[in-house]
CSV table of C-alpha atoms in Angstrom, one decimal:
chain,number,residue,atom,x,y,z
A,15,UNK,CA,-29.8,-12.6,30.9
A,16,UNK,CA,-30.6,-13.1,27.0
A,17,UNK,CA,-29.9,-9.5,27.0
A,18,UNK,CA,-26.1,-10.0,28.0
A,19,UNK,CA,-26.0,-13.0,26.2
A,20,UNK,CA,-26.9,-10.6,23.0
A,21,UNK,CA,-24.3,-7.9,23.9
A,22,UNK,CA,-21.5,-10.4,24.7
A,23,UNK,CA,-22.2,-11.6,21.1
A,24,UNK,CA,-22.1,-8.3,19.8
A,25,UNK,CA,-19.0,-7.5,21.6
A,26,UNK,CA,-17.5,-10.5,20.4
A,27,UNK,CA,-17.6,-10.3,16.9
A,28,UNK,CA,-16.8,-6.5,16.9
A,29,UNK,CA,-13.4,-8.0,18.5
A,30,UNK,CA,-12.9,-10.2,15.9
A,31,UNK,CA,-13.7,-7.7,13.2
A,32,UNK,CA,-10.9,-5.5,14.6
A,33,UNK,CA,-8.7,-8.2,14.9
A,34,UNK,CA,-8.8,-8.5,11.4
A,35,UNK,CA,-8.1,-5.2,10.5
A,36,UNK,CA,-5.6,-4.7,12.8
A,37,UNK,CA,-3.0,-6.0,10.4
A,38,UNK,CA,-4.2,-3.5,7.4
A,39,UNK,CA,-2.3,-0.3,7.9
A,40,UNK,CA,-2.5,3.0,5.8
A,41,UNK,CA,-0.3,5.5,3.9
A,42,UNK,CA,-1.0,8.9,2.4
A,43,UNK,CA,0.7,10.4,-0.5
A,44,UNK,CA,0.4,13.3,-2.3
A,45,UNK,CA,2.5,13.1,-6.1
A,46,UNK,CA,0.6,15.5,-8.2
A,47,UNK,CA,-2.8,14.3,-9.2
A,48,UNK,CA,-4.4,12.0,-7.9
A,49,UNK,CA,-6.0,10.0,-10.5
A,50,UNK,CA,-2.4,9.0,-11.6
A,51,UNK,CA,-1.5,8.1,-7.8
A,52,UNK,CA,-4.9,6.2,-7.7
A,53,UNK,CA,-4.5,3.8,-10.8
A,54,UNK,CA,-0.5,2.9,-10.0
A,55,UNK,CA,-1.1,2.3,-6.4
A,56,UNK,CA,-4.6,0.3,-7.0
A,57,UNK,CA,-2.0,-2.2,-9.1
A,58,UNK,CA,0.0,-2.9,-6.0
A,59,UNK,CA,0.0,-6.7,-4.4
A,60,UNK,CA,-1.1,-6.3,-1.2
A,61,UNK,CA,-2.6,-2.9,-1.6
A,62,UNK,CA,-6.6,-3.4,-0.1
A,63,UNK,CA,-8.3,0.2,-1.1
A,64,UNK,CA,-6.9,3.4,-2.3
A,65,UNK,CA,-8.8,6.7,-2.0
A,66,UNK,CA,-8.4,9.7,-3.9
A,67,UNK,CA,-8.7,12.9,-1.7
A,68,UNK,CA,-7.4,16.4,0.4
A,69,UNK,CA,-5.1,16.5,2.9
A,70,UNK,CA,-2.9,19.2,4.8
A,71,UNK,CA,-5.2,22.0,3.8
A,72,UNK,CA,-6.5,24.9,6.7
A,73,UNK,CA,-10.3,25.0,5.1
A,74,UNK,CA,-12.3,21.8,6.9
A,75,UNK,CA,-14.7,19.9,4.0
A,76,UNK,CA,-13.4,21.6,0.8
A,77,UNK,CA,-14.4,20.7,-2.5
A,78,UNK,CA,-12.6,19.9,-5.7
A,79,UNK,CA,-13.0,23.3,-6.9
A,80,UNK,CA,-11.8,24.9,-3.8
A,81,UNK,CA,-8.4,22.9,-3.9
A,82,UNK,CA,-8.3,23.1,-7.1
A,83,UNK,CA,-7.7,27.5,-6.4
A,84,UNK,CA,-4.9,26.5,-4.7
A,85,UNK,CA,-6.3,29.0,-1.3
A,86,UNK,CA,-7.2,26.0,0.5
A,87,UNK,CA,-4.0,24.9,1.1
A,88,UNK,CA,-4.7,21.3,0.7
A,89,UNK,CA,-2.4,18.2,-1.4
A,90,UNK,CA,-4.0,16.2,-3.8
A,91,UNK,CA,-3.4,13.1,-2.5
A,92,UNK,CA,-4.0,9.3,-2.3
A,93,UNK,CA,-5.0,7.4,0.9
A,94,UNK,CA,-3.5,3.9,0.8
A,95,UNK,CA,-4.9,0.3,2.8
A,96,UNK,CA,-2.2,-2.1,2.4
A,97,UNK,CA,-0.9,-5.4,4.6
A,98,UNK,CA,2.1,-5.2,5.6
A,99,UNK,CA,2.7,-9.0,5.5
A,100,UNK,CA,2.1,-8.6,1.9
A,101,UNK,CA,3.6,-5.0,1.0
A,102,UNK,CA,6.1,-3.4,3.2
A,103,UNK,CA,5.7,0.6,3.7
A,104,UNK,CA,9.4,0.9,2.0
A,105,UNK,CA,8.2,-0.6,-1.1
A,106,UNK,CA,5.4,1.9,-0.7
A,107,UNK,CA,8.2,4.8,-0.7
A,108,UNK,CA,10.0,3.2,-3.8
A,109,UNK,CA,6.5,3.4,-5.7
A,110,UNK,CA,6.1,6.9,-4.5
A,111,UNK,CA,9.6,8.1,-5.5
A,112,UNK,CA,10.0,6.5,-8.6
A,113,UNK,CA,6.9,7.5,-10.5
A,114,UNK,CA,6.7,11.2,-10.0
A,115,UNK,CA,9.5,14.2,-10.4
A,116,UNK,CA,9.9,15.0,-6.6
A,117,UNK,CA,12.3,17.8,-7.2
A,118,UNK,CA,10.2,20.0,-8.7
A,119,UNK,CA,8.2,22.3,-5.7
A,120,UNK,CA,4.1,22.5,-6.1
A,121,UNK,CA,4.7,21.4,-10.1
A,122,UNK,CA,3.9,17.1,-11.8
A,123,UNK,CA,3.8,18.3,-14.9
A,124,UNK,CA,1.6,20.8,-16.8
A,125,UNK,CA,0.0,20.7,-13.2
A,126,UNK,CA,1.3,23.6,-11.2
A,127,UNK,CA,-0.1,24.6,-7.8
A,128,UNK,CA,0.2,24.1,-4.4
A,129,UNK,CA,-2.4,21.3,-4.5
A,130,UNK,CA,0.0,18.5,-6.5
A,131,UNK,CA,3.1,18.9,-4.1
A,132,UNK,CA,5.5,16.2,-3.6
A,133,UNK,CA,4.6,15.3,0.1
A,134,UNK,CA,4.3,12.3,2.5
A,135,UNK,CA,1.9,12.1,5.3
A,136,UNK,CA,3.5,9.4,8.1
A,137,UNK,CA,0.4,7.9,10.1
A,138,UNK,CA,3.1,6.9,12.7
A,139,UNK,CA,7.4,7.6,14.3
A,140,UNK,CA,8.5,4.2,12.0
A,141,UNK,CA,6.9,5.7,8.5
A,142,UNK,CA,8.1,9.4,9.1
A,143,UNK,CA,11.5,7.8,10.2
A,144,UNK,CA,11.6,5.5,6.9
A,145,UNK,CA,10.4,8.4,4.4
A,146,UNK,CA,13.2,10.9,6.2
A,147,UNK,CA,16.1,8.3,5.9
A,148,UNK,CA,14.7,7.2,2.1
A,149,UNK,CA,14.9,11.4,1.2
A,150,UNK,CA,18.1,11.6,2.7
A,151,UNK,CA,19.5,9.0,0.7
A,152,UNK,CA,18.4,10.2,-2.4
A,153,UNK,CA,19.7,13.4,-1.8
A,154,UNK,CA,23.1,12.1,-0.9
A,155,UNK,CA,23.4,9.8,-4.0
A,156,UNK,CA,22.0,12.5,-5.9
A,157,UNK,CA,19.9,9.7,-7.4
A,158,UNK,CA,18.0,12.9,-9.8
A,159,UNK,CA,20.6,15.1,-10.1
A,160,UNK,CA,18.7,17.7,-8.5
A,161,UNK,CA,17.5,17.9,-4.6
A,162,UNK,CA,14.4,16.1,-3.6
A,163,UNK,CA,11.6,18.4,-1.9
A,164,UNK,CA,9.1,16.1,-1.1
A,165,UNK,CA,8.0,17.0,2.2
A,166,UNK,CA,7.2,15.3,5.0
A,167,UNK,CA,4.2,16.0,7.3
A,168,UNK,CA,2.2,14.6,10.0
A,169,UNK,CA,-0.9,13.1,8.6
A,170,UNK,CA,-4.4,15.7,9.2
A,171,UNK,CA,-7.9,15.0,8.3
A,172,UNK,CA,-8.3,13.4,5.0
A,173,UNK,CA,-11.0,14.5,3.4
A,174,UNK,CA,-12.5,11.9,0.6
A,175,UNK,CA,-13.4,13.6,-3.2
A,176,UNK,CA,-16.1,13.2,-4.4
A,177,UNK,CA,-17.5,9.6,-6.2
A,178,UNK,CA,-16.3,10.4,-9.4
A,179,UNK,CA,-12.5,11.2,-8.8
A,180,UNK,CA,-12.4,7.6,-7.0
A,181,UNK,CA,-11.1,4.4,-9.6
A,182,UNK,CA,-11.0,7.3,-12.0
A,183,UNK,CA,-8.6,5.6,-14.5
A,184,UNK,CA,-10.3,2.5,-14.6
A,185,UNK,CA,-13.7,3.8,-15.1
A,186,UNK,CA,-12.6,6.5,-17.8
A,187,UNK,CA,-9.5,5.0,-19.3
A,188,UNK,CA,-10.7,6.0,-22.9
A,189,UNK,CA,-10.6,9.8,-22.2
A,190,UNK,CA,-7.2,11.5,-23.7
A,191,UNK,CA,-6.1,12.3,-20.6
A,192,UNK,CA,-6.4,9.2,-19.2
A,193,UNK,CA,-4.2,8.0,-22.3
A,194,UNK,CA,-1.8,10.3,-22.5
A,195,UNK,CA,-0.8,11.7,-18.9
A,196,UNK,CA,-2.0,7.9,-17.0
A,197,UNK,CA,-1.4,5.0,-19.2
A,198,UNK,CA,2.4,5.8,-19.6
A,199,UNK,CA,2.6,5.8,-16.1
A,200,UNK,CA,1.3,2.9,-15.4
A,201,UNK,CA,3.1,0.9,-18.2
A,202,UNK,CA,6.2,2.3,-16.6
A,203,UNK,CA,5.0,0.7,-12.9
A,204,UNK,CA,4.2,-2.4,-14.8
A,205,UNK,CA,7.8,-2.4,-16.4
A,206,UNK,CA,9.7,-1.5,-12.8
A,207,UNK,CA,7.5,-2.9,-10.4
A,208,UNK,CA,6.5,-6.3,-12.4
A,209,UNK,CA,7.2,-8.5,-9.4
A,210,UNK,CA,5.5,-6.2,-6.9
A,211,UNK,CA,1.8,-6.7,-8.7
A,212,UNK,CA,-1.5,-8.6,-8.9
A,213,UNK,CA,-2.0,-10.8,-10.8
């Protein structure tokens, strides 16, 4: 009897923890590297956890190096927690759009590959339907002047980098990159998206 007892507590309070998270949803984008991704999308109200990582590759467990070749096949790419009563996945899309080039194919930059694609990964039918009508919009309105080719896939396995790509700019925001290629970045989020962060 105390045995049930236990296991009926157990079972309990397992419910309840997934109750909780139930309402935490997730979003992957890939926007050329993902230390830039990282730091703008950490600033987000309502944004829980962000993980840097690999998705939409054909090699299972690759490493940095190995994406990095471009032969894996994989994105760099960022795996957003967010609430949804606090962040809808639209604003998500805005962020996304509006702080990388998404009409230049496999290129952010001086980073040109495969592996820092413009590319969304829906997790469910409402977020692939809301990226596709978001794309199509800006391609009517010709909102860059050039066609957008972000593309727009089912999510795969994520795989996580390795501990020292995660919180990268705010561990290591002295480092030139870091200045140069991040900081701009994020004072243009900052500047566009003042309403949308934590304070």
């Amino acid at each position: 009897m105390r045995n049930i007892l236990i296991m009926a507590i157990i079972l309990l309070s397992a419910g309840g923890a997934n109750a909780q998270s139930k309402g935490l949803q997730k979003a992957t984008f890939g926007m050329g590297c993902f230390w830039c991704s990282e730091a703008l999308f950490q600033r987000l109200n309502g944004v829980t956890n962000v993980k840097s990582g690999f998705e939409g590759g054909n090699v299972a467990n690759p490493s940095y190096e190995d994406v990095c070749t471009g032969a894996t096949g994989h994105a760099e790419v960022i795996e957003v927690t967010y609430d949804p009563a606090k962040i809808k996945y639209d604003e998500l899309l805005e962020v996304f759009w509006k702080s990388h080039d998404p009409t230049t194919l496999n290129r952010q930059g001086a980073d040109v590959g495969t592996q820092y694609r413009s590319v969304v990964f829906y997790h469910n039918e409402e977020q692939k339907a809301l990226a596709e009508k978001y794309k199509k919009e800006l391609n009517d309105t010709k909102a860059f002047g050039k066609p957008v080719v972000t593309a727009i896939n089912k999510a795969s396995t994520f795989y996580v980098a390795d501990g020292y790509h995660q919180d990268y700019f705010n561990k290591n925001g002295n480092q030139p990159y870091c200045r140069l290629v991040i900081l701009p970045k994020v004072e243009k989020l900052e500047k566009i998206f003042k309403a949308k962060l934590k304070h």
